[in-house]
Each structure stands twice: as structure tokens, then as C-alpha cells.
Amino acid sequence: MVQITSALPIAKMIGSNRTVLGHGIVHVAGDPNLSPEEEKNLRRKLVKQAMAALESEEKE
Amino acid sequence: MRIVHYINQFFAGVGGEEAAGAPLEEKEGAVGPGRLLEELMGGDAQVVSTLVCGDNHAVENQDAVVAAVVEKVRAAKADLFVAGPCFEAGRYGMISGAACVAVEAELGIPAMTGMHVENPGVDLYREGLYIVDSGKSAAEMKGVMGKIVAIAQKRLKGEPIGKPGEAGYLARGLILDAFVEKKAGHRLVDMLMAKVAGEPFETEMPVSSFQATPMPAAIKDISKSKVMIITDGGLVPRGNPDKIVGMAATTWGTYSIEGRDHLKGKDYEISHGGYDQRFVEQDPDRLVPLDALRELEREGAIGELHNEFISTSGLANPLSNTRRMGKEMVEKVRAEGVNAVILTST
């Protein structure tokens, strides 16, 4: 499991092993200031980071 | 006053590790530490029945053993159930905690146990039980049983138990109202001065500690994996069909995304206090990134996206509760043949 969250200190405190920094507490996988297309690209980037973390043996 | 006492094979004098597979057995009257329990309770208190079980048998068959214990306590018409004390014995602590929780929930009588703070049973059950801080050494049996008895008697009479440090039980994480003389700022400075001077002080907010979770092995090839999305951000279909509450949720839901390329705001709502929900309600993909994952599924970057997401509300929730829900979710994830989970947290 990989956790995408903007509250990384909490995730680390409870022992989450694979984490990706989200894009804000209130829109962890989005950004309302971007155009829909840019926003989807941002989301793809986050999800790809999450996929890479799932394939990695390194704690992050 | 009728008491039922649960002890393991060692304290019952049945044997050590070689007897840890012994099944649950009921003995009439007090056995081993039960005699001390009876004596310290005084008055007309009587250990009417002692339940003895080998620790291996108990944890390997926990559900069945706990159910049998509850039935025997019910049949004995007990007023009080005591398990242990268990000191450092981990399996003994786990079964004692589970039995106490079940007896209190199903029979409504007080249940008491005692453990060393590092016993794994403490982490699992401290929020739901009065667990006397037993220390490591069984040589302290008398003092420990004395504290168990003192708290049991208060509970039987409906008297206040007092603070953990004073009554000798392990903190349950409960927050209670109290009148104090000094305002927070003064108390804080007092504590700081004491700390600087090397004097003892007591924090008003102990930090929870969490056991490290072993890191699961990496996925070899995510393009061949089945991926599922879970969120603790409280996204639910409009109308909240499973009535998941927005704070200290006790339930979670599973919602279909079959045939959808992205989530529409009009179909969903948020049941989660404490954060500004407007952005996710405008576009739920900002919490459950379905649009991006569908594209990656089509491109073959992930093997398959599971056609449901799991959701609950991760706000102000006791650990005992979230652990249970986590375990339930794991069963679901396994049953669906999912290899990888992406959890999004607000």
C-alpha cells in the first residue's frame, strides 16, 4: 500500500512505509487553480509517483 | 459475589510451554492466583469457577475460546470476571484482553485484567478496558491483584475509578473534564520551569506511540497488478447510503466505479468533518484519482483497476476502531485479489 497525503508528519508518525506528498489537505490529488487538463496531468504525476513507490523497496 | 477467573496453563500449574496446547478447561473454585483474588476481595466473594487454557490453544482458536469463556461466565451467573494478571506473557495478555472485552460487551459485568505495559494485549485492548499496570515480575502478584481488586470493587459499587496513575491502571486515552486552579499558560510555564530545573513534572498530553509496521515487499511489476483505491477522506455517493458518520466513523463503504472514467461532483458528497470539502465536491477525482488511474489502466501502466473504491472518514477516530476497520478492509482487498492499494488521506 502507498499513501498519498499532504499530512506527511502524521503518516510517518503512525508508521506508514510508502508515502507520496499530496497537493494539499483539501485537494490531495488536485489543484483548483489549474486548468482541467493541467490538473489531470498533475494527478497522473502523483499516481505515477505512487506506483513507483509501490515498486520500490526503499522506505520513503 | 460470584467471580469467574481465567488463567493460563502456567499459573494453573498444568505446565509450561509443553502444555501450551491444552484446551479450555473449567475447574470448580479458585486455583493458583485465584485464591489470592478471593482473599483480597473479602466478604462473601467467591471464585466459583476457574477457566484454564493453554496459551497456544487460546490464541490459535481465539474466537472459539472467547465465545466459550463468555458462555461459561454467563452460566456461572458471575458478578465479576478477572483474567490474569498476565505480566509480560504476550499470548496470555492477548486472550485475556479479548475475553474481558467480550464479557463486558455481552454480559454487562465488570471484567478486569493486569499486564505489563509492553504486553501486546495492552496496545490492542487498553482503550476498552481497565488493565492494571502489573510490571514484569510475577513476584509482584500480591500488589497487582490488590490493585485489580480495588478497581473491581469501585466498579461494582459504581464509584469513580480515578486517574490511571493513582488507581494503578494503564491510561485508556479517555479525555475527562476536570476543574483546575491554574490556567493553561501558567501550567505550561510551571512544567517548563520544572523541566529546566530537572524536577519531575507530568505532561497533560502524553504522545501516543505506535508500533512500527513491517514494510511489505515491493510489487515486482505494477503493469501486471490489480490496483484498488481506498480513501479516508469520506467520499460517499450522494445521500450517504451506508450512513458513514463524519467523525469517529465506525463503518466503511465500498462503491462501484465500473464503467466510469472519472467521478462527477453531482453523484457524490463528503462525510468528513474538519476540512473544507468544496474542492472535492466540485471534482471528486481530487480525492479519488479515478481519471488518472483509468488512463494509466488503458495505457497498460497498471494491470487492472479494481472496479470499486473503499471509503471511510478518518477523523478523531480511536485506534481500536481504525485497526478493526483496517483489518476488515484487508479481508475485502484479499478477497478481490487486489495486489496494490493506493490510499488517499486528507
mmCIF file of C-alpha atoms in Angstrom:
data_model
loop_
_atom_site.group_PDB
_atom_site.id
_atom_site.type_symbol
_atom_site.label_atom_id
_atom_site.label_comp_id
_atom_site.label_asym_id
_atom_site.label_seq_id
_atom_site.Cartn_x
_atom_site.Cartn_y
_atom_site.Cartn_z
ATOM 1 C CA MET A 1 0.000 0.000 0.000
ATOM 2 C CA VAL A 2 1.071 3.533 -0.745
ATOM 3 C CA GLN A 3 -0.429 6.556 0.953
ATOM 4 C CA ILE A 4 -0.897 9.876 -0.846
ATOM 5 C CA THR A 5 -1.277 12.545 1.808
ATOM 6 C CA SER A 6 -0.470 16.166 2.494
ATOM 7 C CA ALA A 7 -0.098 15.407 6.193
ATOM 8 C CA LEU A 8 3.202 13.529 5.876
ATOM 9 C CA PRO A 9 4.281 14.004 9.517
ATOM 10 C CA ILE A 10 1.133 12.167 10.638
ATOM 11 C CA ALA A 11 1.654 9.379 8.106
ATOM 12 C CA LYS A 12 5.252 8.975 9.272
ATOM 13 C CA MET A 13 4.306 9.091 12.950
ATOM 14 C CA ILE A 14 1.856 6.222 12.582
ATOM 15 C CA GLY A 15 4.395 4.186 10.615
ATOM 16 C CA SER A 16 3.171 4.460 7.026
ATOM 17 C CA ASN A 17 6.005 2.922 4.987
ATOM 18 C CA ARG A 18 5.298 4.164 1.479
ATOM 19 C CA THR A 19 4.146 7.748 1.170
ATOM 20 C CA VAL A 20 3.733 10.365 -1.557
ATOM 21 C CA LEU A 21 3.240 14.038 -0.715
ATOM 22 C CA GLY A 22 -0.206 15.145 -1.848
ATOM 23 C CA HIS A 23 -1.130 18.506 -3.290
ATOM 24 C CA GLY A 24 -2.934 19.959 -0.266
ATOM 25 C CA ILE A 25 -5.098 18.759 2.596
ATOM 26 C CA VAL A 26 -8.323 19.898 0.928
ATOM 27 C CA HIS A 27 -7.462 18.551 -2.551
ATOM 28 C CA VAL A 28 -4.875 15.861 -2.047
ATOM 29 C CA ALA A 29 -4.864 14.849 -5.728
ATOM 30 C CA GLY A 30 -5.803 18.075 -7.454
ATOM 31 C CA ASP A 31 -5.439 21.824 -7.720
ATOM 32 C CA PRO A 32 -8.444 24.052 -8.485
ATOM 33 C CA ASN A 33 -6.140 26.839 -9.706
ATOM 34 C CA LEU A 34 -5.065 24.801 -12.713
ATOM 35 C CA SER A 35 -6.939 24.207 -15.956
ATOM 36 C CA PRO A 36 -8.721 20.821 -16.082
ATOM 37 C CA GLU A 37 -6.046 19.451 -18.392
ATOM 38 C CA GLU A 38 -3.148 20.659 -16.238
ATOM 39 C CA GLU A 39 -4.908 19.313 -13.196
ATOM 40 C CA LYS A 40 -5.276 15.861 -14.713
ATOM 41 C CA ASN A 41 -1.575 15.892 -15.588
ATOM 42 C CA LEU A 42 -0.750 16.754 -12.000
ATOM 43 C CA ARG A 43 -2.900 13.843 -10.867
ATOM 44 C CA ARG A 44 -1.204 11.479 -13.328
ATOM 45 C CA LYS A 45 2.145 12.590 -11.949
ATOM 46 C CA LEU A 46 1.049 11.890 -8.361
ATOM 47 C CA VAL A 47 -0.388 8.482 -9.239
ATOM 48 C CA LYS A 48 2.778 7.563 -11.151
ATOM 49 C CA GLN A 49 4.849 8.560 -8.129
ATOM 50 C CA ALA A 50 2.603 6.307 -6.042
ATOM 51 C CA MET A 51 3.132 3.443 -8.492
ATOM 52 C CA ALA A 52 6.883 3.928 -8.359
ATOM 53 C CA ALA A 53 6.746 3.832 -4.547
ATOM 54 C CA LEU A 54 4.840 0.539 -4.694
ATOM 55 C CA GLU A 55 7.620 -0.929 -6.830
ATOM 56 C CA SER A 56 10.364 0.418 -4.587
ATOM 57 C CA GLU A 57 11.952 -1.415 -1.635
ATOM 58 C CA GLU A 58 13.056 1.874 -0.147
ATOM 59 C CA LYS A 59 11.204 3.439 2.704
ATOM 60 C CA GLU A 60 10.214 6.990 1.897
ATOM 61 C CA MET B 1 -20.360 -12.048 44.995
ATOM 62 C CA ARG B 2 -19.590 -14.631 42.321
ATOM 63 C CA ILE B 3 -16.310 -14.400 40.412
ATOM 64 C CA VAL B 4 -15.052 -16.331 37.388
ATOM 65 C CA HIS B 5 -11.280 -16.291 36.924
ATOM 66 C CA TYR B 6 -9.388 -17.037 33.688
ATOM 67 C CA ILE B 7 -5.748 -18.180 33.934
ATOM 68 C CA ASN B 8 -3.288 -19.855 31.599
ATOM 69 C CA GLN B 9 -1.744 -23.310 31.888
ATOM 70 C CA PHE B 10 1.314 -21.987 33.679
ATOM 71 C CA PHE B 11 -0.480 -20.216 36.525
ATOM 72 C CA ALA B 12 -2.889 -23.143 36.857
ATOM 73 C CA GLY B 13 0.072 -25.443 37.468
ATOM 74 C CA VAL B 14 -0.753 -27.570 34.421
ATOM 75 C CA GLY B 15 2.670 -26.985 32.879
ATOM 76 C CA GLY B 16 4.910 -24.659 30.875
ATOM 77 C CA GLU B 17 5.345 -24.412 27.113
ATOM 78 C CA GLU B 18 4.863 -28.142 26.683
ATOM 79 C CA ALA B 19 1.304 -27.713 27.960
ATOM 80 C CA ALA B 20 0.523 -24.544 25.964
ATOM 81 C CA GLY B 21 -1.673 -26.531 23.590
ATOM 82 C CA ALA B 22 -4.075 -27.546 26.373
ATOM 83 C CA PRO B 23 -7.721 -26.792 25.520
ATOM 84 C CA LEU B 24 -10.061 -24.710 27.684
ATOM 85 C CA GLU B 25 -10.988 -26.475 30.886
ATOM 86 C CA GLU B 26 -13.253 -25.431 33.732
ATOM 87 C CA LYS B 27 -12.283 -26.127 37.354
ATOM 88 C CA GLU B 28 -14.524 -25.614 40.328
ATOM 89 C CA GLY B 29 -13.396 -22.969 42.824
ATOM 90 C CA ALA B 30 -10.208 -20.922 42.961
ATOM 91 C CA VAL B 31 -6.922 -22.165 41.506
ATOM 92 C CA GLY B 32 -3.455 -20.583 41.920
ATOM 93 C CA PRO B 33 -3.700 -16.761 41.944
ATOM 94 C CA GLY B 34 -7.486 -17.098 42.242
ATOM 95 C CA ARG B 35 -7.080 -17.926 45.936
ATOM 96 C CA LEU B 36 -5.375 -14.558 46.465
ATOM 97 C CA LEU B 37 -8.096 -12.872 44.423
ATOM 98 C CA GLU B 38 -10.773 -14.415 46.615
ATOM 99 C CA GLU B 39 -8.967 -13.485 49.825
ATOM 100 C CA LEU B 40 -8.380 -9.866 48.767
ATOM 101 C CA MET B 41 -11.980 -9.413 47.620
ATOM 102 C CA GLY B 42 -13.063 -10.409 51.130
ATOM 103 C CA GLY B 43 -16.652 -10.579 52.365
ATOM 104 C CA ASP B 44 -18.756 -13.174 50.640
ATOM 105 C CA ALA B 45 -16.678 -13.072 47.442
ATOM 106 C CA GLN B 46 -16.093 -16.469 45.946
ATOM 107 C CA VAL B 47 -14.242 -17.647 42.861
ATOM 108 C CA VAL B 48 -16.934 -20.056 41.737
ATOM 109 C CA SER B 49 -15.128 -21.230 38.651
ATOM 110 C CA THR B 50 -11.623 -21.092 37.187
ATOM 111 C CA LEU B 51 -11.184 -21.312 33.431
ATOM 112 C CA VAL B 52 -7.808 -22.668 32.375
ATOM 113 C CA CYS B 53 -6.473 -22.716 28.834
ATOM 114 C CA GLY B 54 -3.086 -23.249 27.216
ATOM 115 C CA ASP B 55 -1.790 -20.030 25.646
ATOM 116 C CA ASN B 56 -1.143 -21.524 22.213
ATOM 117 C CA HIS B 57 -4.542 -23.132 22.060
ATOM 118 C CA ALA B 58 -6.140 -19.855 23.196
ATOM 119 C CA VAL B 59 -4.617 -17.604 20.549
ATOM 120 C CA GLU B 60 -4.873 -20.149 17.757
ATOM 121 C CA ASN B 61 -8.582 -20.597 18.458
ATOM 122 C CA GLN B 62 -9.286 -17.166 19.869
ATOM 123 C CA ASP B 63 -12.857 -16.727 18.613
ATOM 124 C CA ALA B 64 -13.977 -20.138 19.824
ATOM 125 C CA VAL B 65 -12.197 -19.822 23.186
ATOM 126 C CA VAL B 66 -13.596 -16.335 23.818
ATOM 127 C CA ALA B 67 -17.116 -17.490 22.929
ATOM 128 C CA ALA B 68 -16.766 -20.476 25.285
ATOM 129 C CA VAL B 69 -15.454 -18.238 28.085
ATOM 130 C CA VAL B 70 -18.432 -15.880 27.699
ATOM 131 C CA GLU B 71 -20.850 -18.811 27.875
ATOM 132 C CA LYS B 72 -19.201 -20.241 30.983
ATOM 133 C CA VAL B 73 -19.191 -16.852 32.712
ATOM 134 C CA ARG B 74 -22.861 -16.464 31.815
ATOM 135 C CA ALA B 75 -23.696 -19.943 33.116
ATOM 136 C CA ALA B 76 -21.843 -19.242 36.383
ATOM 137 C CA LYS B 77 -24.039 -16.139 36.940
ATOM 138 C CA ALA B 78 -20.876 -14.202 37.706
ATOM 139 C CA ASP B 79 -20.847 -10.633 39.044
ATOM 140 C CA LEU B 80 -17.186 -10.134 38.150
ATOM 141 C CA PHE B 81 -14.735 -11.610 35.630
ATOM 142 C CA VAL B 82 -10.981 -11.461 36.169
ATOM 143 C CA ALA B 83 -8.323 -12.670 33.702
ATOM 144 C CA GLY B 84 -4.685 -12.964 34.682
ATOM 145 C CA PRO B 85 -2.761 -10.868 35.659
ATOM 146 C CA CYS B 86 -0.570 -11.682 32.672
ATOM 147 C CA PHE B 87 2.647 -9.650 33.290
ATOM 148 C CA GLU B 88 4.855 -9.983 30.183
ATOM 149 C CA ALA B 89 3.203 -13.091 28.736
ATOM 150 C CA GLY B 90 2.037 -11.895 25.308
ATOM 151 C CA ARG B 91 -0.313 -14.688 24.290
ATOM 152 C CA TYR B 92 -1.841 -14.712 27.776
ATOM 153 C CA GLY B 93 -2.366 -10.942 27.519
ATOM 154 C CA MET B 94 -3.988 -11.128 24.099
ATOM 155 C CA ILE B 95 -6.523 -13.785 25.090
ATOM 156 C CA SER B 96 -7.206 -12.130 28.452
ATOM 157 C CA GLY B 97 -7.873 -8.771 26.778
ATOM 158 C CA ALA B 98 -10.139 -10.340 24.176
ATOM 159 C CA ALA B 99 -12.061 -12.322 26.820
ATOM 160 C CA CYS B 100 -12.524 -9.261 29.058
ATOM 161 C CA VAL B 101 -13.824 -7.120 26.183
ATOM 162 C CA ALA B 102 -16.272 -9.863 25.155
ATOM 163 C CA VAL B 103 -17.509 -10.488 28.703
ATOM 164 C CA GLU B 104 -18.143 -6.778 29.311
ATOM 165 C CA ALA B 105 -19.854 -6.318 25.946
ATOM 166 C CA GLU B 106 -22.053 -9.389 26.097
ATOM 167 C CA LEU B 107 -22.786 -9.810 29.790
ATOM 168 C CA GLY B 108 -22.512 -6.246 31.075
ATOM 169 C CA ILE B 109 -20.458 -7.183 34.156
ATOM 170 C CA PRO B 110 -17.074 -5.662 35.021
ATOM 171 C CA ALA B 111 -14.032 -7.518 33.705
ATOM 172 C CA MET B 112 -10.510 -6.842 34.941
ATOM 173 C CA THR B 113 -7.030 -7.876 33.928
ATOM 174 C CA GLY B 114 -3.435 -6.832 34.539
ATOM 175 C CA MET B 115 -0.451 -6.632 32.164
ATOM 176 C CA HIS B 116 2.987 -5.134 31.714
ATOM 177 C CA VAL B 117 2.776 -2.020 29.553
ATOM 178 C CA GLU B 118 4.688 -3.735 26.733
ATOM 179 C CA ASN B 119 2.432 -6.772 26.617
ATOM 180 C CA PRO B 120 0.875 -6.803 23.102
ATOM 181 C CA GLY B 121 -2.532 -7.182 24.742
ATOM 182 C CA VAL B 122 -2.175 -3.645 26.106
ATOM 183 C CA ASP B 123 -1.917 -1.999 22.722
ATOM 184 C CA LEU B 124 -4.932 -3.935 21.487
ATOM 185 C CA TYR B 125 -7.264 -3.520 24.435
ATOM 186 C CA ARG B 126 -6.214 -0.615 26.661
ATOM 187 C CA GLU B 127 -8.843 1.745 25.287
ATOM 188 C CA GLY B 128 -11.682 -0.587 26.135
ATOM 189 C CA LEU B 129 -10.570 -1.986 29.485
ATOM 190 C CA TYR B 130 -9.181 -1.209 32.889
ATOM 191 C CA ILE B 131 -5.841 -3.021 32.641
ATOM 192 C CA VAL B 132 -3.811 -2.834 35.852
ATOM 193 C CA ASP B 133 -0.155 -1.954 35.265
ATOM 194 C CA SER B 134 1.395 -5.205 36.507
ATOM 195 C CA GLY B 135 5.055 -4.615 35.759
ATOM 196 C CA LYS B 136 7.139 -7.524 34.502
ATOM 197 C CA SER B 137 7.537 -9.659 37.565
ATOM 198 C CA ALA B 138 5.063 -12.284 38.712
ATOM 199 C CA ALA B 139 6.665 -11.928 42.149
ATOM 200 C CA GLU B 140 4.539 -8.759 42.448
ATOM 201 C CA MET B 141 1.361 -10.842 42.220
ATOM 202 C CA LYS B 142 0.008 -9.710 45.563
ATOM 203 C CA GLY B 143 0.306 -5.972 44.899
ATOM 204 C CA VAL B 144 -1.041 -6.345 41.377
ATOM 205 C CA MET B 145 -4.015 -8.420 42.471
ATOM 206 C CA GLY B 146 -4.643 -5.808 45.170
ATOM 207 C CA LYS B 147 -4.989 -3.086 42.529
ATOM 208 C CA ILE B 148 -7.223 -5.306 40.381
ATOM 209 C CA VAL B 149 -9.451 -5.905 43.415
ATOM 210 C CA ALA B 150 -9.529 -2.205 44.406
ATOM 211 C CA ILE B 151 -10.643 -1.106 40.924
ATOM 212 C CA ALA B 152 -13.099 -4.015 40.644
ATOM 213 C CA GLN B 153 -14.740 -3.039 43.934
ATOM 214 C CA LYS B 154 -15.069 0.589 42.863
ATOM 215 C CA ARG B 155 -16.658 -0.511 39.616
ATOM 216 C CA LEU B 156 -19.053 -2.897 41.344
ATOM 217 C CA LYS B 157 -20.173 -0.085 43.657
ATOM 218 C CA GLY B 158 -20.326 2.413 40.807
ATOM 219 C CA GLU B 159 -17.707 4.657 42.391
ATOM 220 C CA PRO B 160 -15.315 6.801 40.337
ATOM 221 C CA ILE B 161 -12.100 4.951 39.473
ATOM 222 C CA GLY B 162 -9.718 7.919 39.483
ATOM 223 C CA LYS B 163 -6.798 8.698 37.237
ATOM 224 C CA PRO B 164 -4.635 5.924 35.763
ATOM 225 C CA GLY B 165 -1.511 6.805 37.757
ATOM 226 C CA GLU B 166 -3.416 6.996 41.030
ATOM 227 C CA ALA B 167 -5.528 3.844 40.672
ATOM 228 C CA GLY B 168 -2.706 1.893 39.020
ATOM 229 C CA TYR B 169 -4.190 1.099 35.621
ATOM 230 C CA LEU B 170 -2.803 1.798 32.163
ATOM 231 C CA ALA B 171 -4.105 5.026 30.600
ATOM 232 C CA ARG B 172 -7.052 4.357 28.331
ATOM 233 C CA GLY B 173 -6.760 7.544 26.311
ATOM 234 C CA LEU B 174 -10.039 8.903 27.671
ATOM 235 C CA ILE B 175 -10.426 12.650 27.985
ATOM 236 C CA LEU B 176 -12.313 13.713 31.104
ATOM 237 C CA ASP B 177 -13.398 17.153 32.216
ATOM 238 C CA ALA B 178 -11.820 18.485 35.401
ATOM 239 C CA PHE B 179 -11.687 21.778 37.261
ATOM 240 C CA VAL B 180 -8.184 23.152 37.715
ATOM 241 C CA GLU B 181 -6.795 26.054 39.694
ATOM 242 C CA LYS B 182 -4.398 27.460 37.123
ATOM 243 C CA LYS B 183 -4.897 28.439 33.517
ATOM 244 C CA ALA B 184 -3.101 26.526 30.756
ATOM 245 C CA GLY B 185 -0.391 29.167 30.290
ATOM 246 C CA HIS B 186 0.574 29.047 33.944
ATOM 247 C CA ARG B 187 0.602 25.266 33.995
ATOM 248 C CA LEU B 188 2.758 25.215 30.893
ATOM 249 C CA VAL B 189 5.329 27.599 32.357
ATOM 250 C CA ASP B 190 5.346 25.608 35.621
ATOM 251 C CA MET B 191 6.108 22.449 33.665
ATOM 252 C CA LEU B 192 8.816 24.155 31.662
ATOM 253 C CA MET B 193 10.472 25.554 34.803
ATOM 254 C CA ALA B 194 10.382 22.115 36.410
ATOM 255 C CA LYS B 195 11.882 20.557 33.287
ATOM 256 C CA VAL B 196 14.682 23.112 33.121
ATOM 257 C CA ALA B 197 15.383 22.605 36.824
ATOM 258 C CA GLY B 198 15.461 18.843 36.339
ATOM 259 C CA GLU B 199 12.457 18.343 38.607
ATOM 260 C CA PRO B 200 9.654 15.873 37.935
ATOM 261 C CA PHE B 201 6.554 17.084 36.084
ATOM 262 C CA GLU B 202 3.603 15.399 34.495
ATOM 263 C CA THR B 203 2.594 16.180 30.926
ATOM 264 C CA GLU B 204 -1.095 16.745 30.296
ATOM 265 C CA MET B 205 -0.831 15.381 26.781
ATOM 266 C CA PRO B 206 1.228 12.242 26.503
ATOM 267 C CA VAL B 207 2.128 11.475 22.901
ATOM 268 C CA SER B 208 0.754 8.217 21.569
ATOM 269 C CA SER B 209 3.369 5.778 20.472
ATOM 270 C CA PHE B 210 2.889 3.496 17.526
ATOM 271 C CA GLN B 211 4.500 0.178 16.887
ATOM 272 C CA ALA B 212 6.458 0.049 13.649
ATOM 273 C CA THR B 213 4.593 -1.676 10.840
ATOM 274 C CA PRO B 214 6.792 -4.015 8.836
ATOM 275 C CA MET B 215 7.175 -2.754 5.275
ATOM 276 C CA PRO B 216 5.519 -5.069 2.747
ATOM 277 C CA ALA B 217 7.655 -6.278 -0.142
ATOM 278 C CA ALA B 218 7.650 -4.140 -3.264
ATOM 279 C CA ILE B 219 5.438 -5.031 -6.204
ATOM 280 C CA LYS B 220 7.543 -6.532 -8.967
ATOM 281 C CA ASP B 221 5.562 -5.209 -11.893
ATOM 282 C CA ILE B 222 2.651 -2.881 -11.359
ATOM 283 C CA SER B 223 1.660 -3.220 -15.014
ATOM 284 C CA LYS B 224 0.516 -6.730 -14.093
ATOM 285 C CA SER B 225 -1.148 -5.787 -10.806
ATOM 286 C CA LYS B 226 -4.719 -5.196 -9.749
ATOM 287 C CA VAL B 227 -4.914 -1.827 -8.023
ATOM 288 C CA MET B 228 -7.588 -0.546 -5.659
ATOM 289 C CA ILE B 229 -8.232 2.951 -4.333
ATOM 290 C CA ILE B 230 -9.068 3.492 -0.672
ATOM 291 C CA THR B 231 -9.688 6.896 0.835
ATOM 292 C CA ASP B 232 -10.166 8.117 4.384
ATOM 293 C CA GLY B 233 -11.447 11.446 3.083
ATOM 294 C CA GLY B 234 -15.104 10.499 3.466
ATOM 295 C CA LEU B 235 -16.240 10.467 -0.204
ATOM 296 C CA VAL B 236 -19.619 8.715 -0.399
ATOM 297 C CA PRO B 237 -22.384 8.551 -3.014
ATOM 298 C CA ARG B 238 -24.926 11.350 -2.662
ATOM 299 C CA GLY B 239 -27.311 10.527 0.184
ATOM 300 C CA ASN B 240 -24.592 8.607 2.056
ATOM 301 C CA PRO B 241 -26.312 5.199 1.660
ATOM 302 C CA ASP B 242 -24.223 3.472 4.343
ATOM 303 C CA LYS B 243 -24.648 6.373 6.791
ATOM 304 C CA ILE B 244 -20.909 6.670 7.414
ATOM 305 C CA VAL B 245 -20.521 9.336 10.086
ATOM 306 C CA GLY B 246 -18.107 12.211 9.533
ATOM 307 C CA MET B 247 -16.290 11.894 12.860
ATOM 308 C CA ALA B 248 -15.051 8.786 14.679
ATOM 309 C CA ALA B 249 -16.620 6.642 11.956
ATOM 310 C CA THR B 250 -17.185 3.016 12.884
ATOM 311 C CA THR B 251 -18.029 1.806 9.375
ATOM 312 C CA TRP B 252 -16.727 1.988 5.830
ATOM 313 C CA GLY B 253 -18.311 1.556 2.424
ATOM 314 C CA THR B 254 -17.483 0.033 -0.946
ATOM 315 C CA TYR B 255 -18.624 1.974 -4.017
ATOM 316 C CA SER B 256 -18.659 0.925 -7.651
ATOM 317 C CA ILE B 257 -16.718 2.832 -10.294
ATOM 318 C CA GLU B 258 -17.441 0.320 -13.010
ATOM 319 C CA GLY B 259 -17.677 1.842 -16.471
ATOM 320 C CA ARG B 260 -16.677 5.307 -15.239
ATOM 321 C CA ASP B 261 -13.719 7.322 -16.451
ATOM 322 C CA HIS B 262 -13.957 9.967 -13.788
ATOM 323 C CA LEU B 263 -16.149 10.955 -10.848
ATOM 324 C CA LYS B 264 -18.777 13.683 -11.096
ATOM 325 C CA GLY B 265 -19.430 16.043 -8.225
ATOM 326 C CA LYS B 266 -23.196 15.739 -8.563
ATOM 327 C CA ASP B 267 -23.042 12.000 -7.756
ATOM 328 C CA TYR B 268 -21.072 12.301 -4.500
ATOM 329 C CA GLU B 269 -20.834 14.074 -1.187
ATOM 330 C CA ILE B 270 -18.332 14.168 1.672
ATOM 331 C CA SER B 271 -18.976 12.789 5.134
ATOM 332 C CA HIS B 272 -15.899 14.020 6.978
ATOM 333 C CA GLY B 273 -15.661 16.960 9.354
ATOM 334 C CA GLY B 274 -12.707 19.233 9.790
ATOM 335 C CA TYR B 275 -11.667 20.073 6.229
ATOM 336 C CA ASP B 276 -13.116 22.376 3.565
ATOM 337 C CA GLN B 277 -14.938 19.936 1.329
ATOM 338 C CA ARG B 278 -15.848 22.224 -1.565
ATOM 339 C CA PHE B 279 -12.905 21.350 -3.786
ATOM 340 C CA VAL B 280 -13.511 17.605 -3.642
ATOM 341 C CA GLU B 281 -17.259 18.061 -4.008
ATOM 342 C CA GLN B 282 -16.612 20.066 -7.208
ATOM 343 C CA ASP B 283 -14.464 17.240 -8.566
ATOM 344 C CA PRO B 284 -14.151 14.028 -6.552
ATOM 345 C CA ASP B 285 -11.163 12.953 -8.688
ATOM 346 C CA ARG B 286 -9.215 15.349 -6.467
ATOM 347 C CA LEU B 287 -9.609 12.751 -3.706
ATOM 348 C CA VAL B 288 -10.203 9.505 -5.607
ATOM 349 C CA PRO B 289 -7.968 9.946 -8.669
ATOM 350 C CA LEU B 290 -10.069 7.795 -10.979
ATOM 351 C CA ASP B 291 -9.459 9.778 -14.189
ATOM 352 C CA ALA B 292 -5.676 9.412 -13.973
ATOM 353 C CA LEU B 293 -5.860 5.731 -12.993
ATOM 354 C CA ARG B 294 -8.269 4.877 -15.835
ATOM 355 C CA GLU B 295 -5.891 6.453 -18.346
ATOM 356 C CA LEU B 296 -2.968 4.533 -16.893
ATOM 357 C CA GLU B 297 -5.044 1.347 -16.990
ATOM 358 C CA ARG B 298 -5.797 1.903 -20.709
ATOM 359 C CA GLU B 299 -2.153 2.623 -21.431
ATOM 360 C CA GLY B 300 -1.198 -0.637 -19.715
ATOM 361 C CA ALA B 301 0.818 1.065 -16.982
ATOM 362 C CA ILE B 302 -1.277 -0.765 -14.382
ATOM 363 C CA GLY B 303 -2.719 -4.207 -14.929
ATOM 364 C CA GLU B 304 -6.256 -3.528 -13.793
ATOM 365 C CA LEU B 305 -8.116 -1.016 -11.651
ATOM 366 C CA HIS B 306 -10.481 -2.732 -9.229
ATOM 367 C CA ASN B 307 -13.997 -1.587 -10.020
ATOM 368 C CA GLU B 308 -14.835 -0.337 -6.544
ATOM 369 C CA PHE B 309 -13.250 2.074 -4.135
ATOM 370 C CA ILE B 310 -13.407 1.851 -0.347
ATOM 371 C CA SER B 311 -14.163 4.948 1.691
ATOM 372 C CA THR B 312 -14.449 5.975 5.316
ATOM 373 C CA SER B 313 -13.924 9.092 7.363
ATOM 374 C CA GLY B 314 -10.554 9.280 9.096
ATOM 375 C CA LEU B 315 -11.259 11.931 11.699
ATOM 376 C CA ALA B 316 -10.883 11.782 15.508
ATOM 377 C CA ASN B 317 -11.073 8.031 15.483
ATOM 378 C CA PRO B 318 -9.861 5.789 18.340
ATOM 379 C CA LEU B 319 -7.085 3.431 17.285
ATOM 380 C CA SER B 320 -9.005 0.351 18.355
ATOM 381 C CA ASN B 321 -11.679 1.342 15.883
ATOM 382 C CA THR B 322 -9.414 2.147 12.960
ATOM 383 C CA ARG B 323 -7.462 -1.056 13.499
ATOM 384 C CA ARG B 324 -10.633 -3.095 13.291
ATOM 385 C CA MET B 325 -11.743 -1.317 10.128
ATOM 386 C CA GLY B 326 -8.272 -1.751 8.640
ATOM 387 C CA LYS B 327 -8.448 -5.486 9.246
ATOM 388 C CA GLU B 328 -11.882 -5.685 7.675
ATOM 389 C CA MET B 329 -10.634 -3.779 4.632
ATOM 390 C CA VAL B 330 -7.673 -6.139 4.290
ATOM 391 C CA GLU B 331 -10.096 -9.083 4.123
ATOM 392 C CA LYS B 332 -12.014 -7.350 1.346
ATOM 393 C CA VAL B 333 -8.821 -6.445 -0.538
ATOM 394 C CA ARG B 334 -7.629 -10.066 -0.318
ATOM 395 C CA ALA B 335 -10.973 -11.496 -1.376
ATOM 396 C CA GLU B 336 -10.945 -9.310 -4.500
ATOM 397 C CA GLY B 337 -7.448 -10.442 -5.494
ATOM 398 C CA VAL B 338 -6.080 -6.904 -5.278
ATOM 399 C CA ASN B 339 -2.247 -6.652 -5.208
ATOM 400 C CA ALA B 340 -1.779 -2.943 -4.612
ATOM 401 C CA VAL B 341 -3.681 -0.247 -2.761
ATOM 402 C CA ILE B 342 -3.416 3.498 -3.195
ATOM 403 C CA LEU B 343 -4.705 5.200 -0.056
ATOM 404 C CA THR B 344 -5.540 8.879 -0.265
ATOM 405 C CA SER B 345 -5.704 10.746 3.037
ATOM 406 C CA THR B 346 -6.944 14.207 3.797
#
